[in-house]
Each structure stands twice: as C-alpha cells, then as structure tokens.
XYZ file of C-alpha atoms in Angstrom:
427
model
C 126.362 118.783 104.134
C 122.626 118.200 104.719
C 119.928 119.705 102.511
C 116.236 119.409 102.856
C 114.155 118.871 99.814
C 110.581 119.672 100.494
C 110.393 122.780 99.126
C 111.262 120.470 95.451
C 108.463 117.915 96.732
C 106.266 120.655 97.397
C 106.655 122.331 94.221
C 106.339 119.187 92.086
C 103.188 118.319 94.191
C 101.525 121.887 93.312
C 101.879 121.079 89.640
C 100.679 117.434 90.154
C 97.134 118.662 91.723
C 96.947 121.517 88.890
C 97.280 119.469 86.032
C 94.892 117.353 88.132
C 92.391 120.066 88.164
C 92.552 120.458 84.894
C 92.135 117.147 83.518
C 89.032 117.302 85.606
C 87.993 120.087 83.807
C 88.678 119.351 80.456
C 85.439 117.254 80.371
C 82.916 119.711 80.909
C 81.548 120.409 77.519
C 81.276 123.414 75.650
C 78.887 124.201 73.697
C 78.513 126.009 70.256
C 75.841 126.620 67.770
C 75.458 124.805 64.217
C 77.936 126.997 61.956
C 77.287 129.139 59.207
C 80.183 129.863 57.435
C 78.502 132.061 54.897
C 78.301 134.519 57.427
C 82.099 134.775 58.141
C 85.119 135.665 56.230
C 88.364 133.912 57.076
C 91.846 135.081 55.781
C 94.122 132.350 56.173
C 97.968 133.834 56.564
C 100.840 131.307 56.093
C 104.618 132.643 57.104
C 106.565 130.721 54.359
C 110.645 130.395 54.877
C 112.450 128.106 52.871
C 109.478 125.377 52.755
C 109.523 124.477 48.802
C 109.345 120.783 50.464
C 105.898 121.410 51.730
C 104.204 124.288 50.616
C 102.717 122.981 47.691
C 100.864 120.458 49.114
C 99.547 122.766 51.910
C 98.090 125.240 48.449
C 96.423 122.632 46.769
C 94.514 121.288 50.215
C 93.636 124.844 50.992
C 92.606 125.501 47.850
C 89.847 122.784 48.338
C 87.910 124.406 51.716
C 84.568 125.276 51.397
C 84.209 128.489 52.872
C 84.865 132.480 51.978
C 88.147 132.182 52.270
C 91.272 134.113 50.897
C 95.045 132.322 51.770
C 98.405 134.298 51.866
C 101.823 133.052 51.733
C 104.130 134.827 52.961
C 107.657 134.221 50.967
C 109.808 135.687 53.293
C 112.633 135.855 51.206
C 113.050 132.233 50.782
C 116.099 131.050 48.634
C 114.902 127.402 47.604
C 112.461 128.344 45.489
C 109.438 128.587 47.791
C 107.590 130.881 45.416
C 107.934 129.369 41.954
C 105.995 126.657 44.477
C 103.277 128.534 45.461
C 103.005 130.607 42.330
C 100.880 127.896 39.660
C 98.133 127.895 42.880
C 97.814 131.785 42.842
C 94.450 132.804 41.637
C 91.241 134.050 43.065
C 91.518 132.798 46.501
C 95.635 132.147 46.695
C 97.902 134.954 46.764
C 101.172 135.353 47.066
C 103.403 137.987 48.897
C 106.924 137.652 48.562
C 109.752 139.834 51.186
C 112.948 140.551 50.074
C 116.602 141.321 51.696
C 117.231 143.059 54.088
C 113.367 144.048 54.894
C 113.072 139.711 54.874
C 113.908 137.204 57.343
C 113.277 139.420 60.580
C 110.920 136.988 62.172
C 107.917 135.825 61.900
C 105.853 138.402 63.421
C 107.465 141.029 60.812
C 106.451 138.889 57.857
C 102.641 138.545 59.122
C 102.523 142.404 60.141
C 103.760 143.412 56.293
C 101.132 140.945 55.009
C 97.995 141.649 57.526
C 98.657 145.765 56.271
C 98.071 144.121 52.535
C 94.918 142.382 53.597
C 93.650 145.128 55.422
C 93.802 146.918 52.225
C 91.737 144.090 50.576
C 89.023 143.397 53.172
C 86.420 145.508 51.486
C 86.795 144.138 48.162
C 87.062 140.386 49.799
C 84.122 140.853 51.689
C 82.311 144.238 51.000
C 79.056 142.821 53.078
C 81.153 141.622 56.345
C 81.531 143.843 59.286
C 84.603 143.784 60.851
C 83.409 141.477 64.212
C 82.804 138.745 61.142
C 86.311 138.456 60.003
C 88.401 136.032 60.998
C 92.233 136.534 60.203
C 94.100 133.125 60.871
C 97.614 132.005 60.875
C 99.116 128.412 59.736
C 102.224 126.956 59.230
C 103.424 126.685 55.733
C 103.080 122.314 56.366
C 99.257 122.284 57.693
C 96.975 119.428 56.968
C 93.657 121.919 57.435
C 90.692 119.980 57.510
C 86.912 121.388 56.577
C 85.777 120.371 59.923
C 88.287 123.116 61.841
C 86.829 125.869 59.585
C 83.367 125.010 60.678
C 84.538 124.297 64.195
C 86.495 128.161 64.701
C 83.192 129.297 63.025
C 81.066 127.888 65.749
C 83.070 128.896 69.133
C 83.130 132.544 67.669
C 79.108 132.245 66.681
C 78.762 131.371 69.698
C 79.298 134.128 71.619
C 80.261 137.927 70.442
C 82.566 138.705 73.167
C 84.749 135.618 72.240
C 87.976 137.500 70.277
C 90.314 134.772 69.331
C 90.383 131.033 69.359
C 92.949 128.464 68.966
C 92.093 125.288 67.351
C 94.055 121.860 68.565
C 97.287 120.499 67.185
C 98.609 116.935 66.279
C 101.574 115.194 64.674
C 101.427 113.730 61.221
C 102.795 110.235 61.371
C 102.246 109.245 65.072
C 101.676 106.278 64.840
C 104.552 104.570 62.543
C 107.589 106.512 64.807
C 108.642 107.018 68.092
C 110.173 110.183 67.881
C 106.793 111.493 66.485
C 104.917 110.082 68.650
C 106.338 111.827 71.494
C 105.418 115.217 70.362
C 101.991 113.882 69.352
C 101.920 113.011 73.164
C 102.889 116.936 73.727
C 100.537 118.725 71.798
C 97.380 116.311 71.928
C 97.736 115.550 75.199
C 98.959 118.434 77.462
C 98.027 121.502 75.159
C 94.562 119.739 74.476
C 94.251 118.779 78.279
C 95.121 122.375 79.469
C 93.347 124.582 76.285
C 90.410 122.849 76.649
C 90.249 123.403 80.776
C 91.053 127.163 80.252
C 88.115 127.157 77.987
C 86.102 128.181 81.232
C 89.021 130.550 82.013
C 89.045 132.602 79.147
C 92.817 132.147 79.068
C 93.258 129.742 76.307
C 97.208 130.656 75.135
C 97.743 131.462 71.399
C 99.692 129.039 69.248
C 101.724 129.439 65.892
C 99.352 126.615 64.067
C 95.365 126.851 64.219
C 95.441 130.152 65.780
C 92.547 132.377 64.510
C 91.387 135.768 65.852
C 88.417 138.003 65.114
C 89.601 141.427 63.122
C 87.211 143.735 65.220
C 89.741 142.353 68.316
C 92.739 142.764 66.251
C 92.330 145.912 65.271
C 92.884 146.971 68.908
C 95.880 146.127 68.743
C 97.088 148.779 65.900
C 98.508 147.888 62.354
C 101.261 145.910 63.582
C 99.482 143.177 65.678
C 102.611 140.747 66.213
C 105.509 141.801 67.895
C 109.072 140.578 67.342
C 109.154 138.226 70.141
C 110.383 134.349 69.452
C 106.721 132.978 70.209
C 104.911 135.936 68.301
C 101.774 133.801 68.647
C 102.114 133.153 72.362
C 102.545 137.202 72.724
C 99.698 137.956 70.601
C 97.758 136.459 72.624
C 98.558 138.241 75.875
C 98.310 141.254 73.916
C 94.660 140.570 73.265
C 93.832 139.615 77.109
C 95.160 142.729 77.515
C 92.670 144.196 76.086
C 90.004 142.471 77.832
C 89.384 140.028 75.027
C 88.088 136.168 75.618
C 90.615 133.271 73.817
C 88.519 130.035 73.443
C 89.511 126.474 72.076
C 87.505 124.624 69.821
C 88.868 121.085 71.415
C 87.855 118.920 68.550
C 89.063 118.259 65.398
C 93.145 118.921 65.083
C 95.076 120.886 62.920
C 97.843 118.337 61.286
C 101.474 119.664 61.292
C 104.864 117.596 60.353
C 106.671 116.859 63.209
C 110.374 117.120 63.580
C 112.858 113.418 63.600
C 115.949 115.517 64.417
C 116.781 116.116 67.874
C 118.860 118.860 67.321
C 116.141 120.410 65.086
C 113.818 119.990 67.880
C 115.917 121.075 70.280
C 116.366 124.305 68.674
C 113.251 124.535 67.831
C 112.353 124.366 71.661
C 114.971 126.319 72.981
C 113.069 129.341 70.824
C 109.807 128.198 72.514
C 111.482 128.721 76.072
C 113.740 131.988 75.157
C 110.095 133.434 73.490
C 108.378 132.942 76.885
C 111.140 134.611 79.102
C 110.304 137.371 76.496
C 106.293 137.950 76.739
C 106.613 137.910 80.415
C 106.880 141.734 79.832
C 103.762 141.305 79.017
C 102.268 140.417 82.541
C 102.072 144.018 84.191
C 100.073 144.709 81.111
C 97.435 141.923 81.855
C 97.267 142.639 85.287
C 96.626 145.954 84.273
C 93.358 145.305 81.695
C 89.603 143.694 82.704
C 89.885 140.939 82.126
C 88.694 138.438 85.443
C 91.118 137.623 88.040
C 90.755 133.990 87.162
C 92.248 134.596 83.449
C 94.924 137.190 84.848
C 95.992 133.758 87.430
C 95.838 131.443 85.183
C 97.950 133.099 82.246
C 100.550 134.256 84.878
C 100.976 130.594 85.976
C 101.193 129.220 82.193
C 103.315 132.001 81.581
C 106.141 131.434 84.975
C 105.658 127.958 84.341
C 108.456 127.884 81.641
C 111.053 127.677 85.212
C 109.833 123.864 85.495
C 113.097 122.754 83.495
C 115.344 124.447 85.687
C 113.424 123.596 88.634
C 113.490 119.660 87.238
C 117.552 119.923 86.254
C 118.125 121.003 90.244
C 116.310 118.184 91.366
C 118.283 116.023 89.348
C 121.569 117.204 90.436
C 120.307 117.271 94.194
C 119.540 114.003 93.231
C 122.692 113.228 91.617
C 125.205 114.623 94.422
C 123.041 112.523 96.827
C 123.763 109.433 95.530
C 127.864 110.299 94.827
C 127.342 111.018 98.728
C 128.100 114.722 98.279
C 125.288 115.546 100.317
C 122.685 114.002 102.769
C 119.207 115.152 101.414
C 116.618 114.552 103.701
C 112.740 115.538 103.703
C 110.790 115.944 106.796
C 107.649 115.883 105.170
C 108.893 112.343 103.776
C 109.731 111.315 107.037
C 106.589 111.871 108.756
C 104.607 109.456 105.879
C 107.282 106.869 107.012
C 105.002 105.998 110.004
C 102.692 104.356 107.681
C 104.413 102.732 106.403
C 107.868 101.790 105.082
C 107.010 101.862 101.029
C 104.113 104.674 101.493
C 107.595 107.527 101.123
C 108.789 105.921 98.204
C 105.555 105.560 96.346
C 104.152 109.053 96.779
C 107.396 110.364 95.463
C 107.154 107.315 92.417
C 103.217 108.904 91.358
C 104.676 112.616 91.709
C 108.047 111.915 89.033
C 105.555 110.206 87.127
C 102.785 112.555 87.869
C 102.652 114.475 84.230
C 102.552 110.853 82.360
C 99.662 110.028 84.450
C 97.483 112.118 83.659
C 98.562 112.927 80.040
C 98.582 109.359 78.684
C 95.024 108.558 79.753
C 93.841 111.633 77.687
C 96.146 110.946 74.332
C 94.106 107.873 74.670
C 90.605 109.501 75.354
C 90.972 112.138 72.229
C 93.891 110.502 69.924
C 92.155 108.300 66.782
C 95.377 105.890 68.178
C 94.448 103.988 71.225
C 97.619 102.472 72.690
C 97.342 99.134 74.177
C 97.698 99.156 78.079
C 101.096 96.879 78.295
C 102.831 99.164 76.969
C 101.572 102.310 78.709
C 104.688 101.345 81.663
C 107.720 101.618 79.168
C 105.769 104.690 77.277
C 105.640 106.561 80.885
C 109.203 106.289 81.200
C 110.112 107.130 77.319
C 108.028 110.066 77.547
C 109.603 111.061 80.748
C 113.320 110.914 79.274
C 112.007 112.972 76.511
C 110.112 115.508 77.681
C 112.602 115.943 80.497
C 116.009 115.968 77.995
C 114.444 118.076 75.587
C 113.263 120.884 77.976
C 115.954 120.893 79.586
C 118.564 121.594 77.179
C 116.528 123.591 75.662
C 116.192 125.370 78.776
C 119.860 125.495 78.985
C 120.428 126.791 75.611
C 117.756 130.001 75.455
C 119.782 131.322 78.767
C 122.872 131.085 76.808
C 121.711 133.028 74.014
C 120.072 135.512 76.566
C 123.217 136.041 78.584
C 124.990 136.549 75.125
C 122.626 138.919 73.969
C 121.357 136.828 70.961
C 117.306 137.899 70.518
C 117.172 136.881 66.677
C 114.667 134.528 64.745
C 115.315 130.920 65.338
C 114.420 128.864 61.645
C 113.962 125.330 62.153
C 114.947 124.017 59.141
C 112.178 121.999 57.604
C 112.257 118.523 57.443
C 110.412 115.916 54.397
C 108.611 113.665 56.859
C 108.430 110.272 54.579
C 104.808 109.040 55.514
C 101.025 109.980 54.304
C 99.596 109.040 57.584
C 97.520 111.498 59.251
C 96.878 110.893 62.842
C-alpha cells in the first residue's frame, strides 16, 4: 500500500512559520505607564485542595506585598489539614473560606464562584473609594512564589489602557535549574506560553491561565455571579468568556509568577491529560466568540490556540505512518519531497530534520533570551532532542487518556496531588 504524506508535511510546516511569526513578534515592546498601586484594589483568590505542604509558605509571602490587597483561600474541603495551615495567617488582609462535603470538591471553578459571591459582598468595605473598573480580582495557585514586581507589573498593563479587561502575568518553574524533569516544564511555560502570550499581546487574545491570571471586576461582572464555569481548564474558559464579551486580555511579559513543578510523570501526565480534556471542552465556547466584537484578528487567533490541542494526535499519526513505513507495511512517499530532491540529494532530508525539530528551534533561543538561566550552547543539541521526547510523550498520552475519559463519559475534577519539591531555588 502507498500513502502520500504531504498533507502531514504541510501541516507541520503551517505550525513551523506560525510559531515563526510569533517569535518575531514577541519583540515588539509594549509599553505601560509607571504604576500606582494606590489607585487599585487587588483581591488575590487561592483554590486550596489538600496543599497543607505548601500553603503556608505561600500566606506568609503574600502577607508581605505592598499593595491594597485582600487574599482568600479557598479550603475546599481539604482533609490534611489545609486550614489549621492557613488559619495562624488570618487577619486583616488573610481570610479564610473553608467548603465542606458534598457542596466541596466540585472543581475548581465551583470553589472560586462560592468565594468571588463572598468578596463581592466585601468590596465596599475593602475598598469603599474604588470604582469597580479599579478592582482587580486575581487567582493563584495555593504554591505561588508572588513577587512585588508582578503586582506593580498587572497594575501597569491595566493603567495603561481602560479597555484592557484581564491580563495574565508569565509563569516559571521553581527549581529549573538543579533537575531535568523541571527543567522541561520550565522550557514549556517560559518559553512557548511567554513566546506566544507576549505575541498575542498585539492580538488582544492573550489565553487565561490558572496561575497569574488577574481580571478587572467592571469586566467580570459581565459575566454574572458565577464567572467560572465547571470546565477542566476553568481559567482557559474564563477567558473566552470575557472575549466574548468584547473584552481585551493582555500579558505583562516580564517578571514570572513562580509555581512548583511536578517530578512525577504520572502526576504530570494526569495533570495534562485535564489540560487537553478542558480544551475539547471550551471549544463550545467558539460560536460564542465568533459571535461578540471583538476584531477578526483575536476571533483567528483564539480559534487556532483553541483547535490546536489536535497537534498530539496529528504528531502520534505521523509516528505510526512513520512506524509502519519502516516495518515495510506501507510505502509513504511525498511528492512535494520529491520535487526538492532536484537540488539536491540531502536538501529532502534536512527540511524535514528543521521541521521535527522546528518547535525546539525557536523555543530554546527564547528560554535563553528571557530565562535568568542561560544554557551553554553544547548542550543545546542533546536538550533539542530531550525536549522533543518529552513534550511529544507527555502530550501524547495525555492526549490519549482525556479521549478515554470522554468516550467513557468521565467530565469530573482532575486533583493533581501535590508534590514537596525539595529545593529553595527560584528560577
């Protein structure tokens, strides 16, 4: 049997010239004003499920930010002691909201709608000389490192424009830089979430995530009293919900917010396989979008982030095209390959070399350009190819397992149990 692969080569050279694009991109600077934090209120809301190992230290950092700031954890019905934790930190600007069975432990997005009703009932007492466009309700992970410089950073991209209803602050990996594991999903979210967030910047169609994300309460409010929805990436969906609505997502592109990482890879397989099943999920969302104001450009570009969850499948085909091919199970031939050939003999082989290592290209020259760890260029080869295994392994069997629990009707919350990460490095 013969089978003709260009439609795989053209696909994989699509994405290659996007993320292209947006590397390009992701240099043109954006610019804010000098903050003023005065002038803003932030409430700072922290989903907290069985996290006694790391909640404690995430109170007493918070508890040191300079700003007008109120923090709620979220014990949602946490049986490790989570809240005898958090509770010697309550006070003035710490408070602590604790779920029980069976209204507990229905997701995420039900724990942070049952706390952002409380804090709606507290606003005016918080901040009785704040209108509602200068509140800023943000969400963290119960394990942040939350640095002063993010506050003032979120405070400048919104101050610097009053159509600008959410932004999303950048991500890293505590630890990097003493473990390979870690630094693999350093590589992930400083590299290609930084690399595309900060391109979208000029889109308007930065895409909401669980840590860093912040959003302006005059734009939530749009959205009715129950903001997040019950969808695996609640974050992801809230943010479609509010370019729905014709609001602007920015990126602040600078300083990260630090988050554990996971040394399991069955805990971050699972914790990816969510990721994937929560995407299939807020493509409902996509009529909607199409549907609002907002510009054609954002309504693209979101689509395309959004359908781009297929890549693993799209990747595991190739591979088994790839696979049957060389077991001689098939003859796969590309016509598009074979007319390069005239050039050249090796000119096939290393167009199709720079396209499987396309991604790794362009990612590990900026994790260099915006990491504090600058890796030395001998081993930049045998990183390319780790980084490759990983990325493509991890996807996709997590790919592999969100279709299972789709076909088998499974649509519950996905806890990744949390993990002590033994190191004080910050990277």
């Amino acid at each position: 049997m013969s089978l003709n692969a260009d439609l795989f080569i053209v696909f994989f050279g699509m994405l290659f010239v996007y993320y292209l694009m947006m590397y390009i991109w992701s240099f043109r600077a954006f610019k804010t004003p000098e903050p003023d934090l005065d002038k803003l209120g932030f409430v700072l809301l922290v989903p907290a499920l069985n996290e006694a190992l790391v909640i404690g230290e995430t109170c007493a950092k918070m508890s040191l930010l300079k700003a007008r700031l109120h923090v709620v954890i979220i014990d949602d019905g946490s049986d490790d002691g989570t809240g005898d934790v958090v509770r010697p930190y309550v006070g003035d600007r710490i408070h602590l909201l604790q779920r029980k069975v069976p209204d507990a432990r229905q997701g995420k997005g039900m724990a942070l709608n049952m706390a952002y009703v409380w804090v709606q009932s507290q606003l005016g007492e918080w901040f009785p000389d704040l209108g509602d466009d200068r509140i800023i309700i943000g969400v963290t992970d119960s394990d942040v490192y939350l640095r002063q410089s993010v506050l003032r950073e979120v405070a400048a991209t919104f101050q610097s424009s009053a159509d600008i209803g959410a932004v999303q602050a950048p991500v890293s990996i505590k630890g990097a830089d003493e473990n390979l594991w870690l630094l693999m999903q350093d590589i992930e979210f400083q590299a290609f979430f930084h690399l595309i967030q900060k391109a979208r910047n000029w889109i308007s169609s930065v895409a909401m995530g669980g840590n860093g994300q912040f959003t302006r309460y005059q734009s939530m409010k749009l959205l009715g009293d129950r903001p997040w929805s019950r969808a695996l990436t609640e974050d992801i969906d809230l943010g479609i919900a509010l370019l729905g609505q014709g609001q602007r997502i920015c990126f602040t592109g600078r300083t990260p917010v630090v988050q554990h990482g996971l040394t399991s890879f069955a805990r971050l397989l699972k914790q990816r396989s969510r990721w994937v099943q929560g995407h299939y999920q807020v493509w409902g969302r996509i009529g909607a979008l199409w549907r609002s104001d907002s510009r054609l450009i954002t309504k693209l570009d979101t689509s395309l982030y959004l359908l781009m969850i297929i890549t693993p499948i799209i990747l595991a085909a190739d591979y088994a095209l790839g696979a049957a091919a060389l077991l001689g199970w098939v003859n796969v031939h590309s016509m598009w390959m074979g007319s390069l050939a005239r050039y050249g003999s090796g000119v096939p082989m290393a167009i199709q070399l720079v396209m499987a290592f396309s991604i790794q290209l362009i990612f590990l020259p900026t994790y260099s350009r915006i990491s504090r760890m600058k890796l030395p260029w001998y081993v930049t080869p045998g990183l390319m190819v780790t980084f490759a295994v990983y990325a493509s392994s991890i996807w996709i069997l997590a790919s592999m397992i969100a279709f299972y629990r789709m076909a088998t009707g499974k649509w519950g919350w996905i806890k990744t149990e949390r993990e002590q990460v033994s190191t004080d490095v910050v990277s």
